[in-house]
Short mmCIF file of C-alpha atoms in Angstrom, two decimals:
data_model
loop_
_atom_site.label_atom_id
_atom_site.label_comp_id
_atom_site.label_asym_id
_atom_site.label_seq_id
_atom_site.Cartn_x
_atom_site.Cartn_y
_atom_site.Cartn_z
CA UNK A 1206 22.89 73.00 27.83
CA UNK A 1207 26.31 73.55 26.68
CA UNK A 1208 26.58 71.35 23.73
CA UNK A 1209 26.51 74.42 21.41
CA UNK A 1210 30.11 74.84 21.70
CA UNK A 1211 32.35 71.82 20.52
CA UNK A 1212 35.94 71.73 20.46
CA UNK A 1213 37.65 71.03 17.12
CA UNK A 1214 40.41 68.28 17.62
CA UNK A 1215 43.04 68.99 14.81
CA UNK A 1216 44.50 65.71 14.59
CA UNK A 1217 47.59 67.24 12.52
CA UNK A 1218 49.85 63.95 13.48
CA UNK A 1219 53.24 64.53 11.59
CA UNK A 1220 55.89 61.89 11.20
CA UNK A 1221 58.52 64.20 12.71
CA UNK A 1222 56.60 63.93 16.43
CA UNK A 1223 55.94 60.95 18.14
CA UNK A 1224 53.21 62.42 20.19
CA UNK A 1225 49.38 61.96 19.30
CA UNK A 1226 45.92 62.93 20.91
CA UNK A 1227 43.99 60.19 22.83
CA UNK A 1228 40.60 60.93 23.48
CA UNK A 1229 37.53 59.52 25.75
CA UNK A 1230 34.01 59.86 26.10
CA UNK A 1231 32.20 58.61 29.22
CA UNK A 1232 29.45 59.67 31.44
CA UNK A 1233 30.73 60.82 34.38
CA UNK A 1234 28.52 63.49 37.24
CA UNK A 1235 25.47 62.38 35.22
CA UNK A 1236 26.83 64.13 31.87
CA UNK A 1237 28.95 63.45 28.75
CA UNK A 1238 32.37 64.10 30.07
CA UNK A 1239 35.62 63.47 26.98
CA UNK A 1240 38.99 63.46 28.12
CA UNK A 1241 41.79 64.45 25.58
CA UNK A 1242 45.17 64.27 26.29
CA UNK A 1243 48.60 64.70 24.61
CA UNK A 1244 50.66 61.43 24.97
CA UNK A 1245 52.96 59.34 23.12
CA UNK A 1246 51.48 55.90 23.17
CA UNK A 1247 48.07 54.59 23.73
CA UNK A 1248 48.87 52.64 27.28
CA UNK A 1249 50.28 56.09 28.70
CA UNK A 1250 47.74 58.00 27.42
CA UNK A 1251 45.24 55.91 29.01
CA UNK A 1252 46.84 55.60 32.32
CA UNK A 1253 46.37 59.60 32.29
CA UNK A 1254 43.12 59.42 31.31
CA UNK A 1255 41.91 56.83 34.13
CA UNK A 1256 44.22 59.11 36.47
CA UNK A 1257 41.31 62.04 35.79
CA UNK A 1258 38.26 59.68 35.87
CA UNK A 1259 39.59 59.06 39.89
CA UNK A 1260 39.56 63.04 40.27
CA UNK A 1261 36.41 63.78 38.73
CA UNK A 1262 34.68 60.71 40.60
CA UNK A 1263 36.23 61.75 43.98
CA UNK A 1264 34.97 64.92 43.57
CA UNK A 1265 31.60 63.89 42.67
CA UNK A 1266 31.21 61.98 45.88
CA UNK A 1267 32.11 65.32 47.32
CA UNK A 1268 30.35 67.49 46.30
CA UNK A 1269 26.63 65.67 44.45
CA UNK A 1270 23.70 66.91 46.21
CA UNK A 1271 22.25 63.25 44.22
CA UNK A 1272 24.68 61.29 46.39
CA UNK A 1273 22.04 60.98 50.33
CA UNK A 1274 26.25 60.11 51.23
CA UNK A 1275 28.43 62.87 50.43
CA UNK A 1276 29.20 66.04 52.48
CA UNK A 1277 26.47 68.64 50.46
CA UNK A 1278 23.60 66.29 50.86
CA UNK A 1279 24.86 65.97 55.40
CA UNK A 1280 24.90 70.02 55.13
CA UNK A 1281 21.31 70.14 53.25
CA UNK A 1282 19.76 67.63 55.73
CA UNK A 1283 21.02 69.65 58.56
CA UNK A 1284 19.86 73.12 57.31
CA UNK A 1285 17.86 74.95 60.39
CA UNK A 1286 19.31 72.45 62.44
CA UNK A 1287 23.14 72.69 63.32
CA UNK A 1288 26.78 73.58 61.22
CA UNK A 1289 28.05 70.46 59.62
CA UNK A 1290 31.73 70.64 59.75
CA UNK A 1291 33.13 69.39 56.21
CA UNK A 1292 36.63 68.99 54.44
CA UNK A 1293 38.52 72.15 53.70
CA UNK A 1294 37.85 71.70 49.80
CA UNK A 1295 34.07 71.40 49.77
CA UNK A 1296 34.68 74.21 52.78
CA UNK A 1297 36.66 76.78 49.94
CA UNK A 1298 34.15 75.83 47.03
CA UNK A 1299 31.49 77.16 48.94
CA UNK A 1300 33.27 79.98 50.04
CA UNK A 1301 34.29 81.23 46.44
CA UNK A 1302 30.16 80.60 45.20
CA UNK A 1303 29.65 83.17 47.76
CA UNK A 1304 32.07 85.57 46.79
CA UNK A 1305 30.69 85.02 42.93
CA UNK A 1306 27.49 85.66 44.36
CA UNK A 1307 28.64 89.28 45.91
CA UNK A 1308 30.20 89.83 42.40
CA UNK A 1309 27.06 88.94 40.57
CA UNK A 1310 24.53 90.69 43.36
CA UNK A 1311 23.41 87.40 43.56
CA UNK A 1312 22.38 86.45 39.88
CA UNK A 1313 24.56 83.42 40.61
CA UNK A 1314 23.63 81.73 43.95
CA UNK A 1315 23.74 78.26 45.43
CA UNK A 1316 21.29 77.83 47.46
CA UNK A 1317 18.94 77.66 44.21
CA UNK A 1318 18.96 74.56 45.03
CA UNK A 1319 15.84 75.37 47.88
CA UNK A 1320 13.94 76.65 45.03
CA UNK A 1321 10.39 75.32 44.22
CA UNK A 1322 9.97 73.59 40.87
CA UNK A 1323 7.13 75.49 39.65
CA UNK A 1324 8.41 76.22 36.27
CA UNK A 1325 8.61 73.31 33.67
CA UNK A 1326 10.20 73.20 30.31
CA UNK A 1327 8.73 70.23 28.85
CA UNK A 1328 6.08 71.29 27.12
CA UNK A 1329 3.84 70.59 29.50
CA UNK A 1330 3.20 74.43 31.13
CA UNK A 1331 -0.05 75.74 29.34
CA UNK A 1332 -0.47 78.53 32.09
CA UNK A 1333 1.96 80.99 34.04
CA UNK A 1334 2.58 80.64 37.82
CA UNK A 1335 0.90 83.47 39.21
CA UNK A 1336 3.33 86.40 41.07
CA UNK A 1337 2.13 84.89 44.71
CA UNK A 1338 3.56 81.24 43.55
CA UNK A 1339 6.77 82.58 41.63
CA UNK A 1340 7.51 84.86 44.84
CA UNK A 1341 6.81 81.96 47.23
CA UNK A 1342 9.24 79.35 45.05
CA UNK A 1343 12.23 81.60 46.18
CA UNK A 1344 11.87 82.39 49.87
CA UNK A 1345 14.38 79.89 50.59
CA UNK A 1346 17.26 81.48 48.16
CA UNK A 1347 19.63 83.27 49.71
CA UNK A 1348 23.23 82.95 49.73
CA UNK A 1349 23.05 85.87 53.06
CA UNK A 1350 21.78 82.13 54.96
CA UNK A 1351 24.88 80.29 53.97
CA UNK A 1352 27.02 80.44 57.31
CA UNK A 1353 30.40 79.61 56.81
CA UNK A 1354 32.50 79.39 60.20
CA UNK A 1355 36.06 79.28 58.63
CA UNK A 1356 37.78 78.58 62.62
CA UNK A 1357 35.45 75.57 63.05
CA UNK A 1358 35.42 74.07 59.04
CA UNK A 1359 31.72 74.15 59.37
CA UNK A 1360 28.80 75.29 56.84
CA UNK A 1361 25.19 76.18 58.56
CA UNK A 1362 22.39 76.83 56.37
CA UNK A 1363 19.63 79.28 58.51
CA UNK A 1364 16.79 78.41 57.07
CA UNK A 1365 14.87 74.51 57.55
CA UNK A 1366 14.14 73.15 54.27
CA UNK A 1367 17.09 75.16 52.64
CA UNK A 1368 19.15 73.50 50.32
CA UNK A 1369 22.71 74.38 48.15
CA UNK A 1370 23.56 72.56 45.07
CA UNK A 1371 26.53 72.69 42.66
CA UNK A 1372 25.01 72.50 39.33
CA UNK A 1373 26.12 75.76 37.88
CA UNK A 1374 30.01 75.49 39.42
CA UNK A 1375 30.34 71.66 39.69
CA UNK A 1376 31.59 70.61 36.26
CA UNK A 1377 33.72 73.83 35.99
CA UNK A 1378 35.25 72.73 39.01
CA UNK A 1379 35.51 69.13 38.38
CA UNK A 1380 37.38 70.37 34.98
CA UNK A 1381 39.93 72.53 36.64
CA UNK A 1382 40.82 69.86 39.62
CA UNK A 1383 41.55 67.57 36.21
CA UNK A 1384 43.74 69.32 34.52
CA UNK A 1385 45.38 70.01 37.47
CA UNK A 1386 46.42 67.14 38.49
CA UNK A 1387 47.27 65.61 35.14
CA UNK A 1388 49.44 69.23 35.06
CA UNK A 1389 51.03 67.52 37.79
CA UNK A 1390 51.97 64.22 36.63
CA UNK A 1391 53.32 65.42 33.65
CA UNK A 1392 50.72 66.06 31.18
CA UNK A 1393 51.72 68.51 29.15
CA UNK A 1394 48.67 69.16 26.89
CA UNK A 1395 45.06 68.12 26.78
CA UNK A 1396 41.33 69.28 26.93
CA UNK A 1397 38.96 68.18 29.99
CA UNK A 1398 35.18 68.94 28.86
CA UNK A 1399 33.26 68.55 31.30
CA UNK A 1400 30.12 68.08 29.75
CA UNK A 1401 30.34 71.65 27.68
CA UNK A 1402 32.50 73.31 30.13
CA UNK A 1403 35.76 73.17 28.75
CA UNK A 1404 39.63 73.37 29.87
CA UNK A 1405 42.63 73.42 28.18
CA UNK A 1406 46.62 73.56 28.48
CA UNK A 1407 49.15 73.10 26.17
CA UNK A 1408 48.83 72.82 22.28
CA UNK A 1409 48.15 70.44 19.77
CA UNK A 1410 50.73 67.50 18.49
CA UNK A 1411 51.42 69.71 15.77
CA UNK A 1412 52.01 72.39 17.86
CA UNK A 1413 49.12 74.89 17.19
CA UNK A 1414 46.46 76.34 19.11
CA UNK A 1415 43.91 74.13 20.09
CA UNK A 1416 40.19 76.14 18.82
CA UNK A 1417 36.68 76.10 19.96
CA UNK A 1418 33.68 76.31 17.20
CA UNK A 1419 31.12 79.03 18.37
CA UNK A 1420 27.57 77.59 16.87
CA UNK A 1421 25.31 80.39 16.38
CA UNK A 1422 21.79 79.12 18.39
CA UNK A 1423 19.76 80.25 15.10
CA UNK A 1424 21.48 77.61 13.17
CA UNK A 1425 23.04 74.56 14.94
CA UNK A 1426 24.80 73.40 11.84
CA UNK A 1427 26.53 76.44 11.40
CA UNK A 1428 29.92 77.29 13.16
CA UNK A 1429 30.02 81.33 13.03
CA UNK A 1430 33.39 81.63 14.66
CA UNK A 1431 36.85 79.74 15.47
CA UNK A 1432 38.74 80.90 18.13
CA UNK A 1433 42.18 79.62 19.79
CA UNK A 1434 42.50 78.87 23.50
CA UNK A 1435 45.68 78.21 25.41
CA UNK A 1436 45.95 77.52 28.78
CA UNK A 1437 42.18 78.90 29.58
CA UNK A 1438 38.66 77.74 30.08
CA UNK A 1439 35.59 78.15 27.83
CA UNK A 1440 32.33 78.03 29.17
CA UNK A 1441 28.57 77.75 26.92
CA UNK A 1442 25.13 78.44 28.54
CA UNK A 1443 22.58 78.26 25.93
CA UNK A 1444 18.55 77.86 26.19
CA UNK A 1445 17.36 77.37 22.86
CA UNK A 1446 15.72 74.27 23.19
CA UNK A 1447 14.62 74.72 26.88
CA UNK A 1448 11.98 77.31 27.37
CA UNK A 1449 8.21 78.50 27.57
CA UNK A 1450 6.22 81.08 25.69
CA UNK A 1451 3.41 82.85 27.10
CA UNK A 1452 2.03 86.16 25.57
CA UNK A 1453 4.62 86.09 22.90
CA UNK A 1454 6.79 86.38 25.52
CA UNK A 1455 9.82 83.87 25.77
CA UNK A 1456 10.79 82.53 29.09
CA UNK A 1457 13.51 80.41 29.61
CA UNK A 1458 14.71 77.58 31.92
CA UNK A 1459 17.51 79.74 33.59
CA UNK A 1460 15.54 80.99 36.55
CA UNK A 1461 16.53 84.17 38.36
CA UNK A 1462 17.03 83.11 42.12
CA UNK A 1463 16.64 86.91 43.22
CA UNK A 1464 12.86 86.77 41.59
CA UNK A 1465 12.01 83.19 40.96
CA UNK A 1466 11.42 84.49 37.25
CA UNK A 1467 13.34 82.90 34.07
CA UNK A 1468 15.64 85.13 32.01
CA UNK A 1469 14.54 86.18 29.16
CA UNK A 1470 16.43 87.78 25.27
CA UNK A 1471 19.50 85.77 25.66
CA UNK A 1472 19.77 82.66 23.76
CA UNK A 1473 23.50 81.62 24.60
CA UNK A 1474 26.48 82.91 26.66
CA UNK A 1475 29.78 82.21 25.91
CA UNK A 1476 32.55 83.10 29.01
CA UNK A 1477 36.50 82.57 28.88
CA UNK A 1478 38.31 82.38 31.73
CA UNK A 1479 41.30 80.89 33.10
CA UNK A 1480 39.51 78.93 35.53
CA UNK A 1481 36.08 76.47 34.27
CA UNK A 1482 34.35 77.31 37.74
CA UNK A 1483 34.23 80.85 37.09
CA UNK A 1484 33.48 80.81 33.53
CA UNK A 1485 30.73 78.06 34.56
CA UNK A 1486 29.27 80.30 37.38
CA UNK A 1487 29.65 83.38 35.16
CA UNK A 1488 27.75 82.08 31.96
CA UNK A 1489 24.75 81.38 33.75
CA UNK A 1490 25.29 84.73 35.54
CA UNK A 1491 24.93 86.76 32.72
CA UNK A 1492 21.90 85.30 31.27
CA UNK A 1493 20.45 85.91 34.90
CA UNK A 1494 21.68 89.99 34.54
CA UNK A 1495 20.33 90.40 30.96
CA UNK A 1496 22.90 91.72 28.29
CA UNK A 1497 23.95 94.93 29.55
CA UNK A 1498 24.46 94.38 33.00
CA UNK A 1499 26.04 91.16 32.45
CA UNK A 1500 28.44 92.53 29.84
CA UNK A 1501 29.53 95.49 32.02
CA UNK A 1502 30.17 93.29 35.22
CA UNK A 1503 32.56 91.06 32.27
CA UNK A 1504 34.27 93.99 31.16
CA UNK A 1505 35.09 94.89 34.55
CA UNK A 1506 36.93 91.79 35.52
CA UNK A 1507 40.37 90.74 34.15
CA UNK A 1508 41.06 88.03 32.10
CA UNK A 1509 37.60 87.52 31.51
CA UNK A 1510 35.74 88.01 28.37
CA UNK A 1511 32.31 86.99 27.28
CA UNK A 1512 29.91 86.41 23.62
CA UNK A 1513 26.62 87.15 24.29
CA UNK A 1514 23.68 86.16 21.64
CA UNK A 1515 19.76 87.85 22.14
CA UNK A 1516 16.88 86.49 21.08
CA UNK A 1517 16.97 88.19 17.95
CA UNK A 1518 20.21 86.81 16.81
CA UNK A 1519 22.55 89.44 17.35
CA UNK A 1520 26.11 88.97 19.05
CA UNK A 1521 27.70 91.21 21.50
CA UNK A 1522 31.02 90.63 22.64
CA UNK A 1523 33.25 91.69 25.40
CA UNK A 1524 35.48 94.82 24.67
CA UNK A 1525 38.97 92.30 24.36
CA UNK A 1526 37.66 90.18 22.61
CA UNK A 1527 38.72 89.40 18.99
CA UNK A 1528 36.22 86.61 16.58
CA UNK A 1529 37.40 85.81 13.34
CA UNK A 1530 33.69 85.31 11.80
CA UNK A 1531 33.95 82.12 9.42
#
C-alpha cells in the first residue's frame, strides 16, 4: 500500500503565466494511476496525458505476469523447460532486479512470484504456518535460478513451477518510462504516480517546488512532514492495515523471500531516488532487512535517502536527509 504518501498539487495559477496543471485519475496496471502535467491549455494537456496512458499500457502488456499473452507470463510457462528469448527491454528490467537483488542480498527478489500463498492478511489466519510449511512456500525463490543469456536475448528460469513477477518494480518502472517520454515531447513539468510510486520533473506553474505530504501510519489524518522534490522519485511501502498478530507478535504482509517469513517493526518506508524502480524495489527492501540493515545499505548508496517508521511510532531517517516536521 502506498497511499500513505499523497502529493500536494499547489495550484498557485497567477495571471502573469499562462501555464496551468491538468490532472487525471484512471486505473491503469490494476491500480489508481493520476497523471499531472504542466501545459498551457486543456486540449494539449490532454494530448500529453493520453501520450503516457499508451506508455504505461504498452508496458503493461510487457511486462503483467496477469496478461497468459505477454512476454513474463511465455518465460513463467517455460520455467524448467527451455530460455524464452524476449525484447531487449523486458531483457534489461530483469537484469537490473537482479543486480538490486545482489545489492539487497536478496531481500528484494523476483522470482517471489513462485512463492506459496500460505500467509493471508484478511483476517481470516487464526493459526501460524508451521516452520516445515513457511520453509517449503520458498523453495522456489531464488533469483541464483534466473538465467539471463545476454548473446542470445533469452531468460531461463531452472527450476519447473518457478515463476518471476514485477509487482515490487513494475509501477516504478512504468512511472519512469512516463516521464520519459513526455520529457521527450516537450513536457516540461509534471508528476506520474503510479499508484503511490511517484515521479516528478520540473516545478509548479508558479514556479515552486512541487512537495510530498509524509502521513505518519499512527494517524492517517495527520501530515507530519512536507518535503520538496525536483526532478526525483518518491516511493511509500506501508503495512498498517495489512497484517497478522499471533503471540502479540505482529506479522506483516511483506514476506521475506530468503525465509518465507513476513517482516516485522516497520510500519512504513519512505525511499527517494532519482529513478521510481529503484525507490519501488528499495522500499519494500528495507522493510524485508529490518531498520538497521536497511538504513545502512541506504546510506551507502548515492542519491538515495530513506524515512523509516517502527512499530512503535518512531522515525528514523537517512543521514542526508532534511524533514521540516509540520
Amino acid at each position: 500500500m502506498k497511499q500513505i504518501v499523497t502529493l500536494l498539487l499547489l495550484f498557485s495559477i497567477t495571471s502573469y503565466t499562462a501555464q496551468q496543471s491538468y490532472k487525471r485519475t484512471l486505473k491503469l496496471m490494476g491500480s489508481r494511476f493520476d497523471i499531472t502535467v504542466v501545459a498551457n491549455d486543456f486540449t494539449t494537456a490532454n494530448k500529453y496525458i493520453d501520450t503516457s496512458i499508451a506508455e504505461i499500457t504498452r508496458i503493461e502488456k510487457l511486462i503483467s505476469s496477469w496478461d497468459p499473452n505477454s512476454q513474463t507470463s511465455e518465460i513463467n510457462r517455460n520455467a524448467g523447460i527451455q530460455p524464452v528469448k524476449v525484447d531487449s527491454e523486458l531483457f534489461q528490467l530483469i537484469e537490473r532486479a537482479i543486480g538490486i537483488s545482489k545489492l539487497t542480498d536478496g531481500a528484494f527478489d523476483i522470482s517471489y512470484a513462485s512463492m506459496d500463498k500460505i500467509w493471508k492478511f484478511d483476517g481470516s489466519m487464526t493459526v501460524m504456518p508451521s516452520k516445515e510449511e513457511i520453509k517449503a512456500s520458498v523453495q522456489k525463490v531464488s533469483y541464483h535460478n534466473i538465467i539471463l543469456d545476454k548473446k542470445n536475448g533469452t531468460v531461463f528460469l531452472k527450476l519447473t513451477g518457478m515463476k518471476i513477477g514485477f509487482g515490487a518494480i513494475g509501477k516504478g518502472y512504468t512511472a519512469d518510462k512516463a516521464k520519459t517520454l513526455l520529457i521527450s515531447k516537450g513536457v516540461t513539468s509534471g508528476i506520474i504516480n503510479a499508484s503511490g510510486d511517484m515521479n516528478t520533473w520540473g516545478k509548479q506553474p508558479n514556479d515552486s517546488d512541487w512537495k510530498v505530504a509524509i502521513t505518519n501510519p499512527m494517524d492517517k489524518n495527520k501530515v507530519f512532514a512536507l518535503l520538496p522534490i525536483t526532478n526525483g522519485a518518491v516511493v511509500t511501502s506501508g503495512n498498517y492495515e495489512k497484517y497478522v498478530n499471533f503471540k502479540g507478535k505482529r506479522y506483516t504482509h511483506i514476506i521475506d523471500p530468503r525465509t518465507g517469513y513476513p517482516s516485522t517493526g516497520i510500519i512504513s518506508v519512505t525511499v527517494f531516488a532519482p529513478k521510481a524502480e529503484l525507490a519501488d524495489a528499495l522500499a519494500t527492501s528495507v522493510f524485508v532487512m529490518g531498520k538497521e540493515t536497511g538504513l545502512d545499505r541506504i546510506n551507502q548508496l548515492p542519491k538515495i535517502e530513506c524515512i523509516i517508521i517502527d512499530d512503535k511510532g518512531n522515525i528514523t531517517k537517512s543521514k542526508n536527509i532534511e524533514i521540516d516536521k509540520l
